[in-house]
Coordinates of C-alpha atoms in Angstrom, one line a residue:
K2 CA -69.9 -97.6 38.7
K3 CA -66.2 -97.3 39.0
E4 CA -65.8 -101.0 38.0
A5 CA -68.3 -100.5 35.2
K6 CA -66.4 -97.6 33.9
E7 CA -63.2 -99.6 34.1
V8 CA -64.8 -102.6 32.4
G9 CA -66.1 -100.2 29.7
A10 CA -62.7 -98.7 29.3
L11 CA -61.1 -102.1 29.1
M12 CA -63.7 -103.2 26.5
A13 CA -63.1 -100.0 24.5
K14 CA -59.4 -100.6 24.7
S15 CA -59.9 -104.2 23.7
Q16 CA -62.1 -103.2 20.8
K17 CA -59.6 -100.6 19.7
A18 CA -56.9 -103.1 20.0
A19 CA -58.9 -105.5 17.9
E20 CA -59.5 -102.8 15.3
Q21 CA -55.8 -102.0 15.3
A22 CA -55.0 -105.7 15.0
A23 CA -57.4 -106.0 12.1
E24 CA -55.8 -102.9 10.5
L25 CA -52.4 -104.3 11.0
R26 CA -53.4 -107.7 9.5
K27 CA -54.9 -105.8 6.6
R28 CA -51.7 -103.8 6.1
N29 CA -49.7 -107.0 6.6
E30 CA -51.7 -108.7 3.9
E31 CA -51.2 -105.6 1.6
L32 CA -47.5 -105.6 2.3
E33 CA -47.4 -109.4 1.6
A34 CA -49.2 -108.7 -1.7
V35 CA -46.9 -105.9 -2.5
Q36 CA -43.9 -108.1 -1.5
L37 CA -45.2 -110.9 -3.8
Q38 CA -45.7 -108.4 -6.5
L39 CA -42.3 -107.0 -6.0
Q40 CA -40.9 -110.5 -5.9
S41 CA -42.7 -111.3 -9.2
E42 CA -41.5 -108.0 -10.7
N43 CA -38.0 -108.7 -9.4
K44 CA -38.1 -112.2 -10.9
S45 CA -39.3 -110.7 -14.2
L46 CA -36.6 -108.1 -14.0
H47 CA -34.0 -110.8 -13.4
S48 CA -35.4 -112.6 -16.4
K49 CA -35.3 -109.5 -18.5
V50 CA -31.7 -108.7 -17.3
K51 CA -30.7 -112.2 -18.2
T52 CA -32.3 -111.9 -21.6
L53 CA -30.7 -108.6 -22.2
E54 CA -27.4 -110.0 -21.1
E55 CA -27.8 -112.9 -23.5
T56 CA -28.9 -110.5 -26.2
L57 CA -26.0 -108.2 -25.5
H58 CA -23.6 -111.1 -25.7
E59 CA -25.1 -112.2 -28.9
M60 CA -24.9 -108.6 -30.2
Q61 CA -21.3 -108.5 -29.2
Q62 CA -20.6 -111.7 -31.0
T63 CA -22.5 -110.5 -34.0
L64 CA -20.6 -107.2 -33.8
E65 CA -17.3 -109.1 -33.6
E66 CA -18.3 -111.2 -36.6
A67 CA -19.4 -108.1 -38.4
K68 CA -16.0 -106.5 -37.7
K69 CA -14.2 -109.7 -38.9
T70 CA -16.4 -109.7 -42.0
A71 CA -15.6 -106.0 -42.6
E72 CA -11.9 -106.6 -42.1
E73 CA -12.1 -109.6 -44.4
A74 CA -14.0 -107.5 -46.9
E75 CA -11.4 -104.8 -46.7
R76 CA -8.7 -107.3 -47.1
L77 CA -10.4 -108.8 -50.0
A78 CA -11.0 -105.4 -51.5
A79 CA -7.3 -104.6 -51.0
D80 CA -6.4 -108.0 -52.6
T81 CA -8.8 -107.3 -55.4
S82 CA -7.2 -103.9 -56.0
K83 CA -3.8 -105.5 -55.8
T84 CA -4.9 -108.2 -58.1
V85 CA -6.1 -105.5 -60.6
V86 CA -2.8 -103.7 -60.2
D87 CA -0.8 -107.0 -60.5
T88 CA -2.9 -107.9 -63.5
E89 CA -2.1 -104.6 -65.2
T90 CA 1.6 -104.9 -64.3
L91 CA 1.6 -108.5 -65.6
S92 CA 0.0 -107.3 -68.8
A93 CA 2.6 -104.6 -69.2
M94 CA 5.4 -107.1 -68.4
Q95 CA 3.9 -109.5 -71.0
N96 CA 3.9 -106.8 -73.6
Q97 CA 7.5 -105.9 -72.7
V98 CA 8.4 -109.6 -73.0
E99 CA 6.7 -109.8 -76.4
E100 CA 8.6 -106.7 -77.5
R101 CA 11.9 -108.1 -76.2
D102 CA 11.2 -111.4 -78.0
A103 CA 10.5 -109.6 -81.2
E104 CA 13.7 -107.6 -80.7
F105 CA 15.6 -110.8 -79.8
T106 CA 14.3 -112.5 -82.9
K107 CA 15.3 -109.5 -85.0
L108 CA 18.7 -109.4 -83.4
Q109 CA 19.1 -113.2 -84.1
E110 CA 18.3 -112.6 -87.7
E111 CA 20.7 -109.7 -87.9
L112 CA 23.4 -111.8 -86.2
A113 CA 22.9 -114.6 -88.6
G114 CA 23.2 -112.1 -91.5
I115 CA 26.3 -110.6 -90.0
K116 CA 27.8 -114.1 -89.5
T117 CA 27.1 -115.0 -93.1
E118 CA 28.5 -111.7 -94.2
S119 CA 31.5 -112.2 -92.0
Q120 CA 32.2 -115.6 -93.4
Q121 CA 32.0 -114.1 -96.9
Q122 CA 34.3 -111.3 -95.9
Q123 CA 36.7 -113.8 -94.4
Q124 CA 36.7 -115.8 -97.5
K125 CA 37.3 -112.7 -99.6
L126 CA 40.1 -111.7 -97.2
Q127 CA 41.8 -115.1 -97.6
D128 CA 41.5 -114.8 -101.3
A129 CA 42.9 -111.3 -101.3
E130 CA 45.7 -112.3 -99.0
G131 CA 46.6 -115.2 -101.4
R132 CA 46.6 -112.7 -104.3
Y133 CA 48.6 -110.2 -102.3
Q134 CA 51.3 -112.8 -101.4
Q135 CA 51.4 -113.8 -105.1
L136 CA 51.7 -110.2 -106.1
L137 CA 54.6 -109.7 -103.5
K138 CA 56.5 -112.6 -105.0
S139 CA 55.9 -111.3 -108.6
T140 CA 56.9 -107.8 -107.6
A141 CA 60.0 -109.0 -105.8
T142 CA 61.0 -111.1 -108.9
Q143 CA 60.4 -108.3 -111.3
S144 CA 62.2 -105.8 -109.1
T145 CA 65.2 -108.1 -108.9
A146 CA 65.2 -108.6 -112.7
G147 CA 65.0 -104.9 -113.2
L148 CA 67.9 -104.3 -110.8
T149 CA 70.0 -106.9 -112.6
M150 CA 69.3 -105.4 -116.0
G151 CA 69.5 -101.8 -114.7
A152 CA 72.2 -99.2 -114.4
G153 CA 75.5 -100.7 -113.5
G154 CA 74.5 -103.9 -115.1
A155 CA 75.8 -107.3 -114.4
A156 CA 79.4 -106.0 -114.2
G157 CA 78.7 -103.8 -111.2
A158 CA 76.7 -106.5 -109.5
S159 CA 79.5 -109.0 -110.1
K160 CA 82.1 -106.7 -108.8
M161 CA 80.2 -105.9 -105.6
A162 CA 79.3 -109.6 -105.2
S163 CA 82.9 -110.5 -105.5
L164 CA 83.9 -107.9 -102.9
M165 CA 81.1 -108.7 -100.5
A166 CA 81.1 -112.5 -100.9
K167 CA 84.9 -112.7 -101.0
G168 CA 85.4 -114.6 -104.2
A169 CA 81.9 -116.1 -104.6
S170 CA 81.2 -117.7 -108.0
S171 CA 79.9 -115.5 -110.8
K172 CA 77.0 -118.0 -111.2
S173 CA 75.7 -117.4 -107.7
N174 CA 72.0 -116.4 -107.3
R175 CA 72.8 -113.9 -104.6
N176 CA 71.7 -110.7 -106.4
V177 CA 71.2 -108.4 -103.4
N178 CA 74.1 -106.9 -101.6
I179 CA 72.5 -106.1 -98.3
Q180 CA 69.2 -107.3 -96.9
L181 CA 67.8 -105.2 -93.9
C182 CA 65.5 -107.2 -91.6
G183 CA 64.2 -107.0 -88.0
A184 CA 61.1 -106.4 -85.9
Q185 CA 58.7 -103.6 -86.7
S186 CA 59.6 -100.0 -85.7
V187 CA 63.2 -100.6 -84.8
G188 CA 64.5 -98.1 -87.4
K189 CA 65.4 -100.2 -90.5
T190 CA 63.8 -97.8 -92.9
A191 CA 65.2 -94.8 -91.0
L192 CA 68.7 -96.1 -91.4
L193 CA 68.2 -96.7 -95.1
E194 CA 66.7 -93.2 -95.5
A195 CA 69.7 -91.6 -93.8
L196 CA 72.1 -93.6 -96.1
I197 CA 70.2 -92.5 -99.2
K198 CA 70.2 -88.9 -98.1
E199 CA 73.9 -89.0 -97.5
Q200 CA 75.1 -91.0 -100.5
D201 CA 72.4 -90.8 -103.3
P202 CA 69.8 -88.1 -102.6
A203 CA 68.4 -88.5 -106.2
Q204 CA 66.8 -91.8 -105.1
M205 CA 64.7 -90.1 -102.3
A206 CA 61.6 -89.8 -104.6
K207 CA 61.6 -93.5 -105.4
F208 CA 62.4 -94.4 -101.8
S209 CA 59.3 -92.4 -100.7
E210 CA 57.1 -94.2 -103.2
Q211 CA 58.2 -97.7 -102.0
R212 CA 58.4 -96.9 -98.3
A213 CA 55.0 -98.5 -97.5
N214 CA 55.8 -101.7 -99.3
L215 CA 56.5 -104.9 -97.3
M216 CA 59.5 -105.7 -99.5
S217 CA 61.2 -102.7 -101.2
H218 CA 64.3 -102.9 -103.5
H219 CA 66.6 -99.9 -103.8
Q220 CA 69.8 -99.1 -105.9
I221 CA 72.1 -96.6 -104.2
Q222 CA 75.2 -95.2 -105.6
V223 CA 77.8 -95.3 -102.9
G224 CA 81.0 -93.7 -104.3
D225 CA 81.7 -95.4 -107.6
K226 CA 79.8 -98.6 -106.6
L227 CA 76.1 -99.4 -107.2
M228 CA 74.8 -101.1 -104.1
K229 CA 71.5 -103.1 -104.1
L230 CA 69.6 -103.2 -100.9
L231 CA 66.4 -104.9 -99.9
D232 CA 64.3 -103.3 -97.1
C233 CA 62.2 -106.0 -95.4
S234 CA 59.1 -105.2 -93.3
G235 CA 58.8 -106.6 -89.9
N236 CA 55.2 -107.4 -90.6
S237 CA 54.3 -111.1 -89.9
R238 CA 52.8 -111.4 -93.4
A239 CA 56.3 -110.9 -94.9
Q240 CA 58.2 -113.4 -92.8
H241 CA 58.2 -116.2 -95.3
L242 CA 59.4 -113.8 -98.1
V243 CA 62.2 -112.5 -95.8
K244 CA 63.5 -116.0 -95.2
E245 CA 63.4 -116.7 -98.9
W246 CA 65.7 -113.7 -99.6
F247 CA 68.3 -114.9 -97.1
G248 CA 69.7 -117.2 -99.7
R249 CA 69.7 -114.4 -102.3
S250 CA 71.6 -111.8 -100.3
H251 CA 75.3 -111.5 -99.7
W252 CA 74.8 -109.8 -96.3
V253 CA 71.9 -109.8 -93.9
F254 CA 71.8 -106.9 -91.5
V255 CA 69.6 -107.6 -88.5
V256 CA 68.4 -104.3 -86.9
Y257 CA 67.1 -104.4 -83.4
D258 CA 66.3 -102.2 -80.4
M259 CA 68.8 -102.6 -77.6
S260 CA 66.3 -101.3 -75.1
K261 CA 64.0 -104.3 -75.8

């Protein structure tokens, strides 16, 4: 009985162990199935992750391209604005250039007119200068003739000429006793004025009238003698007349400034 009980117990244990083993195999199979499922899901997840990574990479590239496109668009927009501004500036500059061209053309026309007028004025000036020189010669000749025929007459002139020229011939053409010449503003006229005020104040009115002339003739009573003086301007326009009168004068007084 004891052995039967032991055999029964062993058989019970064996059966229980068989059941436990079956249970373990079942759980092992379930675990294997779960493992396979997990492996499949893991593989699927890996595939999804890879896909997502690729998608993310593509999206990054797309984003970078979009950024570049946006920057390019902004640059183009800025360039377009700048182009608009430059176009407006260019238009304004073109308008200014056209205005300047018009002004330049007008100035050229005015300049041409001024040049023509200047040439005409120059010609008129030359003609006037020629007439003026002729008038100077005529005035000097008439003044000399008047002096010769005036107060004191030929006798006074002959006496003074003989005194000043030391026995010169009566037929000499030297009909001026003293000729004053020299550079401008050295005091020729001032000396003559002082002489007239001192010796013959009555001639001051005539002296004042002729003071501005280039060649002015004066008759001054010095004591009992009538002296004929020619006051020559230092102006360059009168130079040739001054030289001509050297041969008609008994004495030539050259007045100069010692400080120059």
